[in-house]
mmCIF file with all atom_site columns, C-alpha atoms in Angstrom:
data_model
loop_
_atom_site.group_PDB
_atom_site.id
_atom_site.type_symbol
_atom_site.label_atom_id
_atom_site.label_alt_id
_atom_site.label_comp_id
_atom_site.label_asym_id
_atom_site.label_entity_id
_atom_site.label_seq_id
_atom_site.pdbx_PDB_ins_code
_atom_site.Cartn_x
_atom_site.Cartn_y
_atom_site.Cartn_z
_atom_site.occupancy
_atom_site.B_iso_or_equiv
_atom_site.pdbx_formal_charge
_atom_site.auth_seq_id
_atom_site.auth_comp_id
_atom_site.auth_asym_id
_atom_site.auth_atom_id
_atom_site.pdbx_PDB_model_num
ATOM 1  C CA . MET A 1 1  ? 0.000   0.000  0.000  1.00 61.00 ? 1  MET A CA 1
ATOM 2  C CA . GLU A 1 2  ? 1.195   3.515  -0.729 1.00 82.00 ? 2  GLU A CA 1
ATOM 3  C CA . GLU A 1 3  ? 2.545   5.556  2.131  1.00 85.00 ? 3  GLU A CA 1
ATOM 4  C CA . LYS A 1 4  ? 1.874   9.239  2.637  1.00 91.00 ? 4  LYS A CA 1
ATOM 5  C CA . VAL A 1 5  ? 3.187   11.910 4.931  1.00 95.00 ? 5  VAL A CA 1
ATOM 6  C CA . ALA A 1 6  ? 0.627   14.187 6.562  1.00 96.00 ? 6  ALA A CA 1
ATOM 7  C CA . ILE A 1 7  ? 0.351   17.165 8.827  1.00 97.00 ? 7  ILE A CA 1
ATOM 8  C CA . ILE A 1 8  ? -2.620  17.077 11.169 1.00 97.00 ? 8  ILE A CA 1
ATOM 9  C CA . GLY A 1 9  ? -3.591  20.315 12.873 1.00 97.00 ? 9  GLY A CA 1
ATOM 10 C CA . ILE A 1 10 ? -5.556  19.986 16.101 1.00 97.00 ? 10 ILE A CA 1
ATOM 11 C CA . PHE A 1 11 ? -7.347  22.784 17.958 1.00 97.00 ? 11 PHE A CA 1
ATOM 12 C CA . ILE A 1 12 ? -8.422  21.962 21.515 1.00 96.00 ? 12 ILE A CA 1
ATOM 13 C CA . THR A 1 13 ? -11.047 24.413 22.773 1.00 95.00 ? 13 THR A CA 1
ATOM 14 C CA . ASP A 1 14 ? -12.241 22.240 25.663 1.00 94.00 ? 14 ASP A CA 1
ATOM 15 C CA . ASN A 1 15 ? -9.360  21.351 27.988 1.00 90.00 ? 15 ASN A CA 1
ATOM 16 C CA . THR A 1 16 ? -11.248 18.328 29.319 1.00 93.00 ? 16 THR A CA 1
ATOM 17 C CA . ALA A 1 17 ? -10.749 16.763 25.851 1.00 94.00 ? 17 ALA A CA 1
ATOM 18 C CA . ALA A 1 18 ? -6.941  16.977 26.050 1.00 92.00 ? 18 ALA A CA 1
ATOM 19 C CA . SER A 1 19 ? -6.580  13.581 27.739 1.00 94.00 ? 19 SER A CA 1
ATOM 20 C CA . LYS A 1 20 ? -8.686  11.938 24.994 1.00 96.00 ? 20 LYS A CA 1
ATOM 21 C CA . VAL A 1 21 ? -6.452  13.506 22.346 1.00 96.00 ? 21 VAL A CA 1
ATOM 22 C CA . ASN A 1 22 ? -3.299  12.314 24.139 1.00 95.00 ? 22 ASN A CA 1
ATOM 23 C CA . ASP A 1 23 ? -4.710  8.785  24.486 1.00 96.00 ? 23 ASP A CA 1
ATOM 24 C CA . LEU A 1 24 ? -5.520  8.674  20.776 1.00 96.00 ? 24 LEU A CA 1
ATOM 25 C CA . LEU A 1 25 ? -2.105  10.021 19.775 1.00 96.00 ? 25 LEU A CA 1
ATOM 26 C CA . HIS A 1 26 ? -0.491  7.372  21.977 1.00 97.00 ? 26 HIS A CA 1
ATOM 27 C CA . GLU A 1 27 ? -2.540  4.712  20.148 1.00 97.00 ? 27 GLU A CA 1
ATOM 28 C CA . PHE A 1 28 ? -1.165  5.981  16.812 1.00 97.00 ? 28 PHE A CA 1
ATOM 29 C CA . SER A 1 29 ? 2.367   6.659  18.110 1.00 96.00 ? 29 SER A CA 1
ATOM 30 C CA . ASP A 1 30 ? 3.914   4.115  15.713 1.00 96.00 ? 30 ASP A CA 1
ATOM 31 C CA . CYS A 1 31 ? 3.234   6.418  12.757 1.00 95.00 ? 31 CYS A CA 1
ATOM 32 C CA . ILE A 1 32 ? 3.867   9.805  14.422 1.00 97.00 ? 32 ILE A CA 1
ATOM 33 C CA . ILE A 1 33 ? 7.161   11.358 13.345 1.00 96.00 ? 33 ILE A CA 1
ATOM 34 C CA . GLY A 1 34 ? 6.891   14.559 15.368 1.00 97.00 ? 34 GLY A CA 1
ATOM 35 C CA . ARG A 1 35 ? 4.574   16.640 17.492 1.00 96.00 ? 35 ARG A CA 1
ATOM 36 C CA . MET A 1 36 ? 4.450   20.269 18.581 1.00 97.00 ? 36 MET A CA 1
ATOM 37 C CA . GLY A 1 37 ? 1.962   21.740 21.020 1.00 96.00 ? 37 GLY A CA 1
ATOM 38 C CA . ILE A 1 38 ? 1.403   25.390 21.815 1.00 96.00 ? 38 ILE A CA 1
ATOM 39 C CA . PRO A 1 39 ? -0.901  26.719 24.535 1.00 96.00 ? 39 PRO A CA 1
ATOM 40 C CA . TYR A 1 40 ? -2.734  29.835 23.330 1.00 96.00 ? 40 TYR A CA 1
ATOM 41 C CA . ARG A 1 41 ? -3.844  31.066 26.732 1.00 95.00 ? 41 ARG A CA 1
ATOM 42 C CA . GLU A 1 42 ? -5.234  34.391 25.501 1.00 96.00 ? 42 GLU A CA 1
ATOM 43 C CA . LYS A 1 43 ? -7.794  32.459 23.425 1.00 94.00 ? 43 LYS A CA 1
ATOM 44 C CA . SER A 1 44 ? -8.270  29.590 25.916 1.00 94.00 ? 44 SER A CA 1
ATOM 45 C CA . MET A 1 45 ? -7.131  26.946 23.450 1.00 95.00 ? 45 MET A CA 1
ATOM 46 C CA . ASN A 1 46 ? -4.268  24.597 22.733 1.00 96.00 ? 46 ASN A CA 1
ATOM 47 C CA . ILE A 1 47 ? -2.914  24.017 19.245 1.00 97.00 ? 47 ILE A CA 1
ATOM 48 C CA . ILE A 1 48 ? -1.107  20.805 18.300 1.00 97.00 ? 48 ILE A CA 1
ATOM 49 C CA . SER A 1 49 ? 0.497   19.897 14.996 1.00 97.00 ? 49 SER A CA 1
ATOM 50 C CA . ILE A 1 50 ? 1.601   16.351 14.337 1.00 97.00 ? 50 ILE A CA 1
ATOM 51 C CA . ILE A 1 51 ? 3.515   14.858 11.431 1.00 97.00 ? 51 ILE A CA 1
ATOM 52 C CA . VAL A 1 52 ? 2.589   11.294 10.508 1.00 97.00 ? 52 VAL A CA 1
ATOM 53 C CA . SER A 1 53 ? 3.818   8.775  7.972  1.00 94.00 ? 53 SER A CA 1
ATOM 54 C CA . ALA A 1 54 ? 1.380   5.972  7.179  1.00 93.00 ? 54 ALA A CA 1
ATOM 55 C CA . ASP A 1 55 ? -0.991  4.605  4.570  1.00 91.00 ? 55 ASP A CA 1
ATOM 56 C CA . PRO A 1 56 ? -3.848  7.002  3.709  1.00 91.00 ? 56 PRO A CA 1
ATOM 57 C CA . GLY A 1 57 ? -6.445  4.894  5.535  1.00 92.00 ? 57 GLY A CA 1
ATOM 58 C CA . ARG A 1 58 ? -4.552  5.084  8.814  1.00 94.00 ? 58 ARG A CA 1
ATOM 59 C CA . ILE A 1 59 ? -4.087  8.849  8.454  1.00 94.00 ? 59 ILE A CA 1
ATOM 60 C CA . SER A 1 60 ? -7.803  9.268  7.748  1.00 93.00 ? 60 SER A CA 1
ATOM 61 C CA . ALA A 1 61 ? -8.677  7.057  10.719 1.00 95.00 ? 61 ALA A CA 1
ATOM 62 C CA . LEU A 1 62 ? -6.616  9.209  13.077 1.00 96.00 ? 62 LEU A CA 1
ATOM 63 C CA . SER A 1 63 ? -7.941  12.480 11.688 1.00 94.00 ? 63 SER A CA 1
ATOM 64 C CA . GLY A 1 64 ? -11.530 11.237 11.733 1.00 93.00 ? 64 GLY A CA 1
ATOM 65 C CA . ARG A 1 65 ? -11.344 9.959  15.287 1.00 96.00 ? 65 ARG A CA 1
ATOM 66 C CA . LEU A 1 66 ? -9.821  13.249 16.426 1.00 95.00 ? 66 LEU A CA 1
ATOM 67 C CA . GLY A 1 67 ? -12.662 15.145 14.756 1.00 92.00 ? 67 GLY A CA 1
ATOM 68 C CA . ARG A 1 68 ? -15.279 13.134 16.650 1.00 95.00 ? 68 ARG A CA 1
ATOM 69 C CA . ILE A 1 69 ? -13.966 14.248 20.048 1.00 96.00 ? 69 ILE A CA 1
ATOM 70 C CA . GLU A 1 70 ? -16.133 16.983 21.552 1.00 96.00 ? 70 GLU A CA 1
ATOM 71 C CA . GLY A 1 71 ? -14.190 20.252 21.843 1.00 95.00 ? 71 GLY A CA 1
ATOM 72 C CA . ILE A 1 72 ? -11.691 19.324 19.109 1.00 95.00 ? 72 ILE A CA 1
ATOM 73 C CA . THR A 1 73 ? -11.277 20.564 15.544 1.00 94.00 ? 73 THR A CA 1
ATOM 74 C CA . SER A 1 74 ? -8.770  18.807 13.302 1.00 94.00 ? 74 SER A CA 1
ATOM 75 C CA . LYS A 1 75 ? -7.724  18.827 9.661  1.00 94.00 ? 75 LYS A CA 1
ATOM 76 C CA . ALA A 1 76 ? -5.189  16.753 7.743  1.00 93.00 ? 76 ALA A CA 1
ATOM 77 C CA . MET A 1 77 ? -3.099  17.621 4.720  1.00 94.00 ? 77 MET A CA 1
ATOM 78 C CA . GLN A 1 78 ? -1.378  14.714 2.945  1.00 91.00 ? 78 GLN A CA 1
ATOM 79 C CA . ALA A 1 79 ? 1.537   14.485 0.510  1.00 88.00 ? 79 ALA A CA 1
ATOM 80 C CA . GLN A 1 80 ? 2.529   11.566 -1.669 1.00 79.00 ? 80 GLN A CA 1
ATOM 81 C CA . VAL A 1 81 ? 5.846   9.897  -0.836 1.00 74.00 ? 81 VAL A CA 1
ATOM 82 C CA . ARG A 1 82 ? 8.043   9.419  -3.916 1.00 72.00 ? 82 ARG A CA 1
ATOM 83 C CA . PRO A 1 83 ? 8.643   5.759  -4.811 1.00 66.00 ? 83 PRO A CA 1
ATOM 84 C CA . GLY A 1 84 ? 11.939  4.425  -3.524 1.00 64.00 ? 84 GLY A CA 1
ATOM 85 C CA . THR A 1 85 ? 12.193  6.920  -0.686 1.00 58.00 ? 85 THR A CA 1
ATOM 86 C CA . SER A 1 86 ? 11.546  6.475  2.968  1.00 58.00 ? 86 SER A CA 1
ATOM 87 C CA . PRO A 1 87 ? 10.090  9.419  4.935  1.00 51.00 ? 87 PRO A CA 1
ATOM 88 C CA . ARG A 1 88 ? 11.310  8.017  8.232  1.00 53.00 ? 88 ARG A CA 1
#
């Protein structure tokens, strides 16, 4: 199956949802290359960006499950990996 690299942006507007996000990211930790989180206290939100490398179905599964958590908004942007290269 083809592998893609994706950036998933996550906005947490309900801090009680943060533990659900962390649990889900731990579940998908095998395909997460990097993660950056920034608290935006002035707007009462946290912003997380994660970089993942996986097949498109797994990326969609993670993004979709994030989007179903109350108090979370997430979007994914995917890029094709060139044949013969390894993004990891």
